[in-house]
Amino acid sequence: MTKLNSKIPAGELETKWTKYKSTVPLVNPANKRSIEIIVVGSGLAGASAAASLAELGYKVKCYCFQDSPRRAHSIAAQGGINAAKNYQNDGDSVYRLFYDTVKGGDYRAREGNVYRLAEVSANIIDQCVAQGVPFAREYGGYLSNRSFGGTQVQRTFYAAGQTGQQLLLGAYSALERQVGIGTVTMYSRHEMLDIVLIDGKARGIIARDLVTGKLERHFGHAVLLCTGGYGNVFYLSTNAMGSNVTAAWKAHRKGAFFGNPCFTQIHPTCIPVSGDHQSKLTLMSESLRNDGRIWVPKKKDDNRKPVDIPEEERDYYLERRYPAFGNLVPRDVASRAAKERCDAGYGVGTSKMAVYLDFTFNTMRYGRIEANKLGIQNPSEAEIKKLGKEVVKEKYGNLFEMYEKITGENPYETPMRIYPAVHYTMGGLWVDYELMTTVPGLYALGEANFSDHGANRLGASALMQGLADGYFVIPYTIGAYLSGDIRTKSIPTDHPAFVDAEKKVQEQLDKLMNIKGMKSVDHFHKKLGKIMWDKCGMGRNEKGLTEAISEIRALREEFWKDVRIPGTQNEMNLELEKAGRVADFIELGELMCMDALNRKESCGGHFREESQTEEGEAKRDDDKFSYVSAWEYKGIGSFEMHKEELVFDVVHPSQRSYK
Amino acid sequence: MSEKKLNLTLKVWRQKNAKEAGNFITYKVTDISTDMSFLEMFDVLNEQLINKGEEPIAFDHDCREGICGMCSMYINGRAHGPAQGTTTCQLHMRKFKDGDTITVEPWRASSFPVIKDLVVDRSAFDHIISAGGFVSVNTGNAQDANNLPVPKNDADNAFAAAACIGCGACVAACKNSSAMLFVSAKVSQLALLPQGQIERETRVLNMVKTMDDEGFGSCTNTGACEAECPKEISVENIARLNREYLMANLK
């Protein structure tokens, strides 16, 4: 237990970060020029970190598996980014954002980290606007805000339903600017396959050039993993097809502890699964819950068209159960409520595993406001609807179009059908206040780390954390480590540690290629996904988790005996790439189930069926589980848990209530 | 939407690598649900190929929700296929009929060399952005975001241009393989915003120079790029780019 030191600075919560920044050791500009930093991943965290560190003068190498850093999956975030600007004069503050985030995370995050996140949130908006990110604006030219689940203030900045895209392109432009200057070397279509340790410190990576298939050795004084989350362990998720855990898992196998692996977020508003062919799930931004009302019929198996079901025969179950927050309850609460209704037989659509998200009420409300603005006396229903549709279109046009493309249904005319889907992983590599893992010199940023969201992340906070880590945290905290490393010269990559690491990666690739089994990689991935979704998904219990662990172990055996990878190693081989990722997902899946089994309480996105209140709400157990579980790798299928006790000096954990 | 099943013939470009010549290979797929996306239909085909011990078809894809810009198939002579304003990953099989023959090629442009099968190298786009598609503001320099109001109309127009996903459909659709729509979208976004004013001239000059150096062709205003753009980026941006370029050269 002595191994974990979160390094939270002493002192009052409000002064921790300020004091830290003023006293952290610095690296002088001349020394920065001879220090090399490896950044793996080019999403919001990776691109912002690579750009900011290069601006400071470090020599940066950045890697992504896609054909361009601009493709990283941060690009798909829709709804927005939170910041404690209080531009709406509605009582927001750094403290409130901090408080909402700790509460939203169900009191399983560190106060110190979250407060810092809330503090730098305002700087992020300033930085992005200065880069030319075209946020939505009001007619007066000032920035527009909207509200998001789990909060009662309007603090979310957005760019239609493409906020992630615009923020990522901002960070990408900053990154490409440094590439142009020559301070960042970009390695696209490269995948990190191992960390190289020298004297216990991270000193480089082994990467595979995905075009030629060749392995490469790269040195860095420090290595930053900005490689996103592991939602694809469920096979179906809202993650991009290529999103994977491999970089984080390789780091874990080299000594980086994995924090809270079972904390996954199931997002309430996704397009339901349509069939076995489904390759991924598509999110419909949570911002839609601002203007859409969620309901199911009051009658079981009601096969009428939604428009034919009269108002009094509809059950607006979120408004009924949670009158204070209504449709804006946090994601975990909304997801479970949808599951509860569908499991009870009130689901809609052909699969009966969906609920309605209906925009009629607010379309008409907006229409009446517009009619008033235009001075139209006694407008007809049709006129109101037309005006209202325009407003809805401006806010969510791209989402409505996307829904129609995928389902073939027009959501302006009929309610959307939605169902929860895996979306985000709060768990990740354990890091201290400086974002360093348990391996010296190895950092994890953004979704890849476990740090700021506890057991559940609030909407519009992922973008905030990714950019906070990259733009405003790591440029300071990395100095604490590198200032002690200024005398370390670049280590040539013929060092035995590099040779050995490359050899091991090569052996693993050979092993995969030589199985020459009968089943495709996807076959195994789908099987893993089903086990995880059924037994480690929205509801978890001891029996299911125990079964899942043995099923995953059997699947692992089968994978290593029977996977078939066509083609050869020394060329672009997409099946080989996938196989390596799925092999790591299988190992991770087992750890997730072990973590879920260990955590006998319900908290945030982790719902243990054995731990609920009489009303079916999640029940935490602060006496026994107010800690971060940090797992140490001890060999395949063998992990040891360490605890980081959580201390709450400012916020007093209470049972979350959104009623 | 009622689901139907389709039987289709696919003619797909296969090319082992950048050096070897490629050719079309014909495949049959059966029982394809109209609810599938075009790429899910390719997943089915690839699963068939793997089960037969053949190499699956390499194609680029990632987010599968129309925003990352990675998918890039040229379907029946059209970039991203027959649906307007739609990426290949968002193209659904209900746009096709039972018995159809579908031809699938990679982007064809000398600046986008084929890497394998349907995968091409679009790094030329990154080079253009690194030549000037940014505002030179280091982290930490920024003033309060609301200190500089931006007229909503300008912000909206900048956003419309910034919606470009960098997929390269504009280049693939253009008979001259011109990258003008891509370049103009970024130039427009930053020219419309106050933050982009200081580097307005150097930006357009450097980006256009890099575009030419990368071997993209000239624009002859046929508008094929706008017609095939999955994000419906307007050719008005090209007019703005030409204006910006002219003004920068006059200075």
Tab-separated table of C-alpha atoms in Angstrom, chain A residues 290-654:
chain	number	residue	atom	x	y	z
A	290	ASN	CA	-32.198	19.664	-23.169
A	291	ASP	CA	-34.980	19.775	-25.712
A	292	GLY	CA	-36.122	16.203	-26.014
A	293	ARG	CA	-38.403	14.475	-23.528
A	294	ILE	CA	-37.853	10.803	-22.871
A	295	TRP	CA	-40.845	8.496	-22.631
A	296	VAL	CA	-42.244	5.020	-23.122
A	297	PRO	CA	-45.895	3.952	-23.425
A	298	LYS	CA	-47.688	3.297	-20.145
A	299	LYS	CA	-48.998	0.073	-21.645
A	300	LYS	CA	-46.732	-2.916	-22.257
A	301	ASP	CA	-46.172	-3.972	-25.889
A	302	ASP	CA	-47.966	-0.912	-27.203
A	303	ASN	CA	-47.526	-1.258	-30.964
A	304	ARG	CA	-49.160	1.999	-31.961
A	305	LYS	CA	-47.079	4.614	-33.739
A	306	PRO	CA	-45.645	7.055	-31.205
A	307	VAL	CA	-47.613	9.976	-32.631
A	308	ASP	CA	-50.825	7.985	-32.135
A	309	ILE	CA	-50.210	7.474	-28.428
A	310	PRO	CA	-52.042	10.225	-26.535
A	311	GLU	CA	-50.263	12.342	-23.954
A	312	GLU	CA	-51.969	10.705	-20.968
A	313	GLU	CA	-50.851	7.237	-22.063
A	314	ARG	CA	-47.173	8.183	-22.081
A	315	ASP	CA	-44.811	7.643	-19.179
A	316	TYR	CA	-42.198	10.403	-19.002
A	317	TYR	CA	-40.337	8.238	-16.534
A	318	LEU	CA	-37.347	10.513	-15.884
A	319	GLU	CA	-39.597	13.473	-15.121
A	320	ARG	CA	-41.708	11.180	-12.949
A	321	ARG	CA	-38.818	9.683	-10.967
A	322	TYR	CA	-36.505	12.706	-10.811
A	323	PRO	CA	-38.623	15.875	-10.784
A	324	ALA	CA	-35.704	18.200	-9.871
A	325	PHE	CA	-33.484	17.221	-12.795
A	326	GLY	CA	-36.012	15.484	-15.052
A	327	ASN	CA	-34.509	14.630	-18.411
A	328	LEU	CA	-31.186	16.156	-17.333
A	329	VAL	CA	-30.181	13.575	-14.734
A	330	PRO	CA	-26.593	12.289	-15.086
A	331	ARG	CA	-25.839	9.666	-17.668
A	332	ASP	CA	-25.616	6.662	-15.383
A	333	VAL	CA	-29.007	7.441	-13.846
A	334	ALA	CA	-30.666	7.982	-17.232
A	335	SER	CA	-29.153	4.790	-18.661
A	336	ARG	CA	-30.293	2.588	-15.826
A	337	ALA	CA	-33.781	4.088	-15.923
A	338	ALA	CA	-34.036	3.215	-19.650
A	339	LYS	CA	-32.848	-0.327	-18.991
A	340	GLU	CA	-35.337	-0.679	-16.149
A	341	ARG	CA	-38.277	0.311	-18.376
A	342	CYS	CA	-37.167	-1.963	-21.251
A	343	ASP	CA	-36.476	-4.915	-18.956
A	344	ALA	CA	-39.945	-4.410	-17.481
A	345	GLY	CA	-41.449	-4.767	-20.962
A	346	TYR	CA	-42.199	-1.171	-21.893
A	347	GLY	CA	-39.511	-0.817	-24.593
A	348	VAL	CA	-40.371	0.347	-28.113
A	349	GLY	CA	-39.271	-0.426	-31.679
A	350	THR	CA	-38.857	-3.850	-33.242
A	351	SER	CA	-36.261	-4.986	-30.699
A	352	LYS	CA	-38.243	-3.561	-27.751
A	353	MET	CA	-34.880	-2.376	-26.467
A	354	ALA	CA	-35.388	1.343	-26.995
A	355	VAL	CA	-37.191	4.368	-25.567
A	356	TYR	CA	-38.482	7.513	-27.263
A	357	LEU	CA	-36.711	10.853	-27.287
A	358	ASP	CA	-39.370	13.285	-28.389
A	359	PHE	CA	-38.858	16.852	-29.596
A	360	THR	CA	-42.480	17.792	-30.252
A	361	PHE	CA	-43.084	19.687	-27.024
A	362	ASN	CA	-40.026	21.928	-27.300
A	363	THR	CA	-40.366	22.377	-31.049
A	364	MET	CA	-43.767	23.902	-30.406
A	365	ARG	CA	-42.455	25.948	-27.485
A	366	TYR	CA	-39.681	27.403	-29.645
A	367	GLY	CA	-42.182	27.989	-32.432
A	368	ARG	CA	-44.377	30.120	-30.179
A	369	ILE	CA	-41.364	32.156	-29.016
A	370	GLU	CA	-40.320	32.758	-32.622
A	371	ALA	CA	-43.857	33.725	-33.569
A	372	ASN	CA	-43.847	36.280	-30.735
A	373	LYS	CA	-40.477	37.645	-31.873
A	374	LEU	CA	-41.830	38.039	-35.400
A	375	GLY	CA	-45.037	39.609	-34.112
A	376	ILE	CA	-47.273	36.956	-35.684
A	377	GLN	CA	-50.743	37.167	-34.065
A	378	ASN	CA	-52.610	33.904	-33.461
A	379	PRO	CA	-50.239	31.679	-35.434
A	380	SER	CA	-51.595	28.355	-36.653
A	381	GLU	CA	-50.244	25.075	-35.297
A	382	ALA	CA	-48.553	24.472	-38.660
A	383	GLU	CA	-46.868	27.898	-38.555
A	384	ILE	CA	-45.661	27.331	-35.003
A	385	LYS	CA	-44.307	23.929	-35.928
A	386	LYS	CA	-42.475	25.307	-38.957
A	387	LEU	CA	-40.850	28.100	-36.930
A	388	GLY	CA	-39.971	25.709	-34.126
A	389	LYS	CA	-38.408	23.256	-36.533
A	390	GLU	CA	-36.058	25.983	-37.744
A	391	VAL	CA	-34.833	26.562	-34.190
A	392	VAL	CA	-34.353	22.864	-33.532
A	393	LYS	CA	-32.551	22.511	-36.846
A	394	GLU	CA	-30.098	25.250	-35.989
A	395	LYS	CA	-29.292	23.602	-32.666
A	396	TYR	CA	-29.140	19.966	-33.667
A	397	GLY	CA	-29.404	19.857	-37.457
A	398	ASN	CA	-26.415	17.594	-38.018
A	399	LEU	CA	-27.546	15.126	-35.359
A	400	PHE	CA	-31.019	14.863	-36.842
A	401	GLU	CA	-29.522	14.256	-40.270
A	402	MET	CA	-27.222	11.593	-38.912
A	403	TYR	CA	-30.138	9.874	-37.211
A	404	GLU	CA	-32.103	9.848	-40.428
A	405	LYS	CA	-29.176	8.473	-42.444
A	406	ILE	CA	-28.711	5.588	-40.051
A	407	THR	CA	-32.304	4.675	-39.272
A	408	GLY	CA	-34.187	5.933	-42.311
A	409	GLU	CA	-36.617	7.777	-40.006
A	410	ASN	CA	-37.203	11.531	-39.830
A	411	PRO	CA	-36.872	12.719	-36.208
A	412	TYR	CA	-38.584	16.047	-36.956
A	413	GLU	CA	-41.761	14.032	-37.553
A	414	THR	CA	-41.447	11.019	-35.266
A	415	PRO	CA	-39.569	10.658	-31.957
A	416	MET	CA	-36.061	9.232	-32.030
A	417	ARG	CA	-35.581	5.739	-30.658
A	418	ILE	CA	-32.640	5.578	-28.294
A	419	TYR	CA	-30.944	3.083	-26.002
A	420	PRO	CA	-27.844	3.192	-23.801
A	421	ALA	CA	-24.455	2.189	-25.230
A	422	VAL	CA	-20.880	2.036	-23.998
A	423	HIS	CA	-19.345	5.428	-24.498
A	424	TYR	CA	-16.481	6.327	-22.186
A	425	THR	CA	-14.177	4.698	-19.678
A	426	MET	CA	-13.499	6.583	-16.456
A	427	GLY	CA	-10.944	3.972	-15.482
A	428	GLY	CA	-7.481	4.024	-16.973
A	429	LEU	CA	-3.848	4.118	-16.045
A	430	TRP	CA	-3.376	5.243	-12.457
A	431	VAL	CA	-1.619	8.624	-12.339
A	432	ASP	CA	-0.566	10.985	-9.591
A	433	TYR	CA	-1.279	14.726	-9.463
A	434	GLU	CA	1.506	15.232	-12.004
A	435	LEU	CA	-0.162	12.760	-14.392
A	436	MET	CA	2.726	10.318	-13.974
A	437	THR	CA	1.943	6.607	-13.822
A	438	THR	CA	3.652	4.254	-11.391
A	439	VAL	CA	6.475	3.979	-13.957
A	440	PRO	CA	8.839	6.960	-13.638
A	441	GLY	CA	8.840	9.091	-16.779
A	442	LEU	CA	5.671	7.496	-18.125
A	443	TYR	CA	2.623	9.770	-18.142
A	444	ALA	CA	-1.011	9.231	-19.072
A	445	LEU	CA	-3.295	12.067	-20.195
A	446	GLY	CA	-6.949	12.429	-21.145
A	447	GLU	CA	-9.265	9.429	-21.211
A	448	ALA	CA	-6.246	7.105	-20.975
A	449	ASN	CA	-5.814	8.009	-17.301
A	450	PHE	CA	-8.279	7.350	-14.508
A	451	SER	CA	-8.041	10.597	-12.709
A	452	ASP	CA	-10.802	13.165	-12.763
A	453	HIS	CA	-14.211	11.636	-13.325
A	454	GLY	CA	-14.500	9.167	-10.492
A	455	ALA	CA	-17.137	6.547	-11.169
A	456	ASN	CA	-19.116	8.565	-13.704
A	457	ARG	CA	-18.270	11.432	-16.033
A	458	LEU	CA	-20.571	14.386	-16.542
A	459	GLY	CA	-21.409	15.394	-20.100
A	460	ALA	CA	-19.077	17.892	-21.790
A	461	SER	CA	-16.294	17.095	-19.337
A	462	ALA	CA	-14.202	14.716	-21.452
A	463	LEU	CA	-13.135	17.450	-23.853
A	464	MET	CA	-12.399	19.675	-20.883
A	465	GLN	CA	-10.158	17.079	-19.252
A	466	GLY	CA	-8.301	16.110	-22.431
A	467	LEU	CA	-7.407	19.709	-23.182
A	468	ALA	CA	-6.725	20.609	-19.546
A	469	ASP	CA	-4.182	17.793	-19.292
A	470	GLY	CA	-2.500	18.667	-22.580
A	471	TYR	CA	-2.525	22.472	-22.638
A	472	PHE	CA	-2.360	23.425	-18.996
A	473	VAL	CA	-1.246	20.591	-16.728
A	474	ILE	CA	1.514	18.556	-18.347
A	475	PRO	CA	3.566	21.584	-19.511
A	476	TYR	CA	4.033	22.396	-15.804
A	477	THR	CA	4.129	18.991	-14.164
A	478	ILE	CA	6.578	17.404	-16.572
A	479	GLY	CA	9.178	19.911	-15.387
A	480	ALA	CA	9.220	18.217	-11.997
A	481	TYR	CA	10.629	15.095	-13.645
A	482	LEU	CA	12.664	16.486	-16.511
A	483	SER	CA	14.461	19.059	-14.379
A	484	GLY	CA	16.204	16.070	-12.800
A	485	ASP	CA	16.999	14.631	-16.176
A	486	ILE	CA	18.845	17.457	-17.894
A	487	ARG	CA	22.128	15.602	-17.786
A	488	THR	CA	20.724	12.499	-19.425
A	489	LYS	CA	21.927	12.385	-23.006
A	490	SER	CA	19.799	10.804	-25.697
A	491	ILE	CA	20.185	7.064	-25.368
A	492	PRO	CA	21.086	5.349	-28.643
A	493	THR	CA	18.455	2.813	-29.674
A	494	ASP	CA	20.995	0.017	-29.974
A	495	HIS	CA	20.938	-0.077	-26.167
A	496	PRO	CA	20.170	-3.657	-24.997
A	497	ALA	CA	16.822	-2.547	-23.508
A	498	PHE	CA	15.633	-1.422	-26.946
A	499	VAL	CA	16.960	-4.561	-28.625
A	500	ASP	CA	15.274	-6.755	-26.071
A	501	ALA	CA	11.938	-4.914	-26.198
A	502	GLU	CA	11.882	-5.096	-29.985
A	503	LYS	CA	12.692	-8.799	-29.877
A	504	LYS	CA	9.775	-9.474	-27.552
A	505	VAL	CA	7.381	-7.512	-29.759
A	506	GLN	CA	8.651	-9.436	-32.765
A	507	GLU	CA	8.078	-12.724	-30.978
A	508	GLN	CA	4.511	-11.748	-30.178
A	509	LEU	CA	3.840	-10.843	-33.816
A	510	ASP	CA	5.394	-14.126	-34.987
A	511	LYS	CA	3.275	-16.011	-32.504
A	512	LEU	CA	0.083	-14.370	-33.750
A	513	MET	CA	0.918	-14.974	-37.400
A	514	ASN	CA	1.835	-18.610	-36.781
A	515	ILE	CA	-1.424	-19.639	-35.113
A	516	LYS	CA	-3.042	-20.005	-38.530
A	517	GLY	CA	-6.325	-20.982	-36.917
A	518	MET	CA	-9.839	-21.067	-38.297
A	519	LYS	CA	-11.624	-18.077	-36.793
A	520	SER	CA	-11.408	-14.385	-37.620
A	521	VAL	CA	-10.306	-11.745	-35.136
A	522	ASP	CA	-13.799	-10.248	-35.176
A	523	HIS	CA	-15.251	-13.584	-34.129
A	524	PHE	CA	-13.311	-13.378	-30.866
A	525	HIS	CA	-13.937	-9.682	-30.417
A	526	LYS	CA	-17.697	-10.164	-30.732
A	527	LYS	CA	-17.647	-13.018	-28.223
A	528	LEU	CA	-15.690	-10.927	-25.745
A	529	GLY	CA	-18.059	-8.016	-26.266
A	530	LYS	CA	-21.091	-10.142	-25.526
A	531	ILE	CA	-19.620	-11.497	-22.295
A	532	MET	CA	-18.696	-7.987	-21.174
A	533	TRP	CA	-22.043	-6.418	-22.087
A	534	ASP	CA	-24.113	-9.175	-20.517
A	535	LYS	CA	-22.106	-9.577	-17.333
A	536	CYS	CA	-20.040	-6.438	-16.831
A	537	GLY	CA	-22.389	-3.907	-18.444
A	538	MET	CA	-25.179	-1.780	-16.977
A	539	GLY	CA	-25.935	-4.221	-14.172
A	540	ARG	CA	-23.318	-6.424	-12.510
A	541	ASN	CA	-23.570	-9.147	-9.899
A	542	GLU	CA	-21.272	-11.614	-8.244
A	543	LYS	CA	-22.519	-14.655	-10.106
A	544	GLY	CA	-22.318	-13.040	-13.532
A	545	LEU	CA	-18.875	-11.589	-12.937
A	546	THR	CA	-17.494	-14.875	-11.690
A	547	GLU	CA	-18.841	-16.602	-14.776
A	548	ALA	CA	-17.481	-13.861	-17.002
A	549	ILE	CA	-13.976	-14.303	-15.649
A	550	SER	CA	-13.897	-18.009	-16.443
A	551	GLU	CA	-15.505	-17.444	-19.853
A	552	ILE	CA	-12.919	-14.803	-20.719
A	553	ARG	CA	-10.090	-17.108	-19.649
A	554	ALA	CA	-11.453	-19.813	-21.916
A	555	LEU	CA	-11.809	-17.312	-24.734
A	556	ARG	CA	-8.186	-16.269	-24.290
A	557	GLU	CA	-7.042	-19.871	-24.628
A	558	GLU	CA	-9.162	-20.308	-27.724
A	559	PHE	CA	-7.925	-17.072	-29.276
A	560	TRP	CA	-4.286	-18.091	-28.989
A	561	LYS	CA	-5.084	-21.455	-30.566
A	562	ASP	CA	-7.508	-20.612	-33.283
A	563	VAL	CA	-7.257	-17.068	-34.591
A	564	ARG	CA	-6.661	-16.699	-38.297
A	565	ILE	CA	-4.658	-13.776	-39.654
A	566	PRO	CA	-4.258	-13.782	-43.433
A	567	GLY	CA	-1.387	-12.035	-45.204
A	568	THR	CA	2.115	-11.418	-43.890
A	569	GLN	CA	3.772	-9.215	-41.293
A	570	ASN	CA	5.897	-7.053	-43.514
A	571	GLU	CA	3.117	-5.153	-45.189
A	572	MET	CA	-0.033	-3.301	-44.271
A	573	ASN	CA	-2.043	-5.967	-42.461
A	574	LEU	CA	-5.226	-4.707	-40.845
A	575	GLU	CA	-6.144	-8.104	-39.397
A	576	LEU	CA	-2.800	-8.349	-37.619
A	577	GLU	CA	-3.364	-4.889	-36.129
A	578	LYS	CA	-6.803	-5.898	-34.916
A	579	ALA	CA	-5.554	-9.214	-33.544
A	580	GLY	CA	-2.986	-7.524	-31.313
A	581	ARG	CA	-5.632	-5.147	-30.006
A	582	VAL	CA	-8.173	-7.874	-29.329
A	583	ALA	CA	-5.547	-9.966	-27.505
A	584	ASP	CA	-5.053	-7.009	-25.158
A	585	PHE	CA	-8.797	-6.406	-24.795
A	586	ILE	CA	-9.246	-10.008	-23.675
A	587	GLU	CA	-6.690	-9.547	-20.879
A	588	LEU	CA	-8.225	-6.212	-19.912
A	589	GLY	CA	-11.755	-7.681	-19.878
A	590	GLU	CA	-10.706	-10.136	-17.231
A	591	LEU	CA	-9.257	-7.372	-15.074
A	592	MET	CA	-12.410	-5.271	-15.471
A	593	CYS	CA	-14.529	-8.151	-14.204
A	594	MET	CA	-12.157	-8.727	-11.277
A	595	ASP	CA	-12.357	-5.056	-10.353
A	596	ALA	CA	-16.163	-5.071	-10.656
A	597	LEU	CA	-16.300	-8.193	-8.515
A	598	ASN	CA	-14.115	-6.614	-5.863
A	599	ARG	CA	-16.182	-3.427	-5.693
A	600	LYS	CA	-19.283	-4.724	-3.934
A	601	GLU	CA	-20.879	-1.279	-3.766
A	602	SER	CA	-22.750	0.513	-6.519
A	603	CYS	CA	-21.282	3.834	-7.527
A	604	GLY	CA	-21.647	5.967	-10.639
A	605	GLY	CA	-21.591	3.839	-13.753
A	606	HIS	CA	-20.798	0.738	-11.719
A	607	PHE	CA	-24.086	-0.784	-10.607
A	608	ARG	CA	-23.778	-3.844	-8.417
A	609	GLU	CA	-27.243	-5.336	-8.268
A	610	GLU	CA	-26.594	-6.498	-4.720
A	611	SER	CA	-26.147	-2.885	-3.611
A	612	GLN	CA	-29.242	-0.781	-4.275
A	613	THR	CA	-31.775	1.216	-2.306
A	614	GLU	CA	-35.395	0.202	-1.968
A	615	GLU	CA	-36.259	2.471	-4.914
A	616	GLY	CA	-33.671	0.727	-7.069
A	617	GLU	CA	-31.112	3.546	-6.926
A	618	ALA	CA	-27.387	2.872	-6.693
A	619	LYS	CA	-26.136	2.535	-3.123
A	620	ARG	CA	-22.564	3.486	-2.304
A	621	ASP	CA	-20.614	2.073	0.577
A	622	ASP	CA	-18.201	4.792	1.647
A	623	ASP	CA	-16.993	2.925	4.709
A	624	LYS	CA	-15.635	0.070	2.662
A	625	PHE	CA	-15.029	1.401	-0.843
A	626	SER	CA	-13.970	5.025	-0.681
A	627	TYR	CA	-10.771	4.199	-2.536
A	628	VAL	CA	-9.244	3.945	-5.984
A	629	SER	CA	-8.412	0.383	-6.889
A	630	ALA	CA	-5.036	0.352	-8.617
A	631	TRP	CA	-4.130	-2.993	-10.105
A	632	GLU	CA	-0.616	-4.241	-10.587
A	633	TYR	CA	0.135	-6.739	-13.331
A	634	LYS	CA	1.656	-9.964	-12.070
A	635	GLY	CA	1.523	-12.128	-15.169
A	636	ILE	CA	-1.293	-13.152	-17.504
A	637	GLY	CA	-4.566	-13.367	-15.577
A	638	SER	CA	-2.861	-12.398	-12.321
A	639	PHE	CA	-3.224	-8.985	-10.736
A	640	GLU	CA	-2.652	-7.497	-7.316
A	641	MET	CA	-4.831	-4.686	-6.043
A	642	HIS	CA	-3.468	-1.622	-4.259
A	643	LYS	CA	-5.698	0.952	-2.658
A	644	GLU	CA	-5.464	4.703	-2.775
A	645	GLU	CA	-7.779	5.924	-0.051
A	646	LEU	CA	-9.825	8.944	-1.076
A	647	VAL	CA	-9.855	11.869	1.308
A	648	PHE	CA	-12.633	14.442	1.161
A	649	ASP	CA	-11.673	17.644	2.967
A	650	VAL	CA	-14.153	19.956	1.305
A	651	VAL	CA	-17.035	18.023	-0.193
A	652	HIS	CA	-18.882	15.664	2.071
A	653	PRO	CA	-19.969	12.555	0.245
A	654	SER	CA	-23.689	12.022	0.433
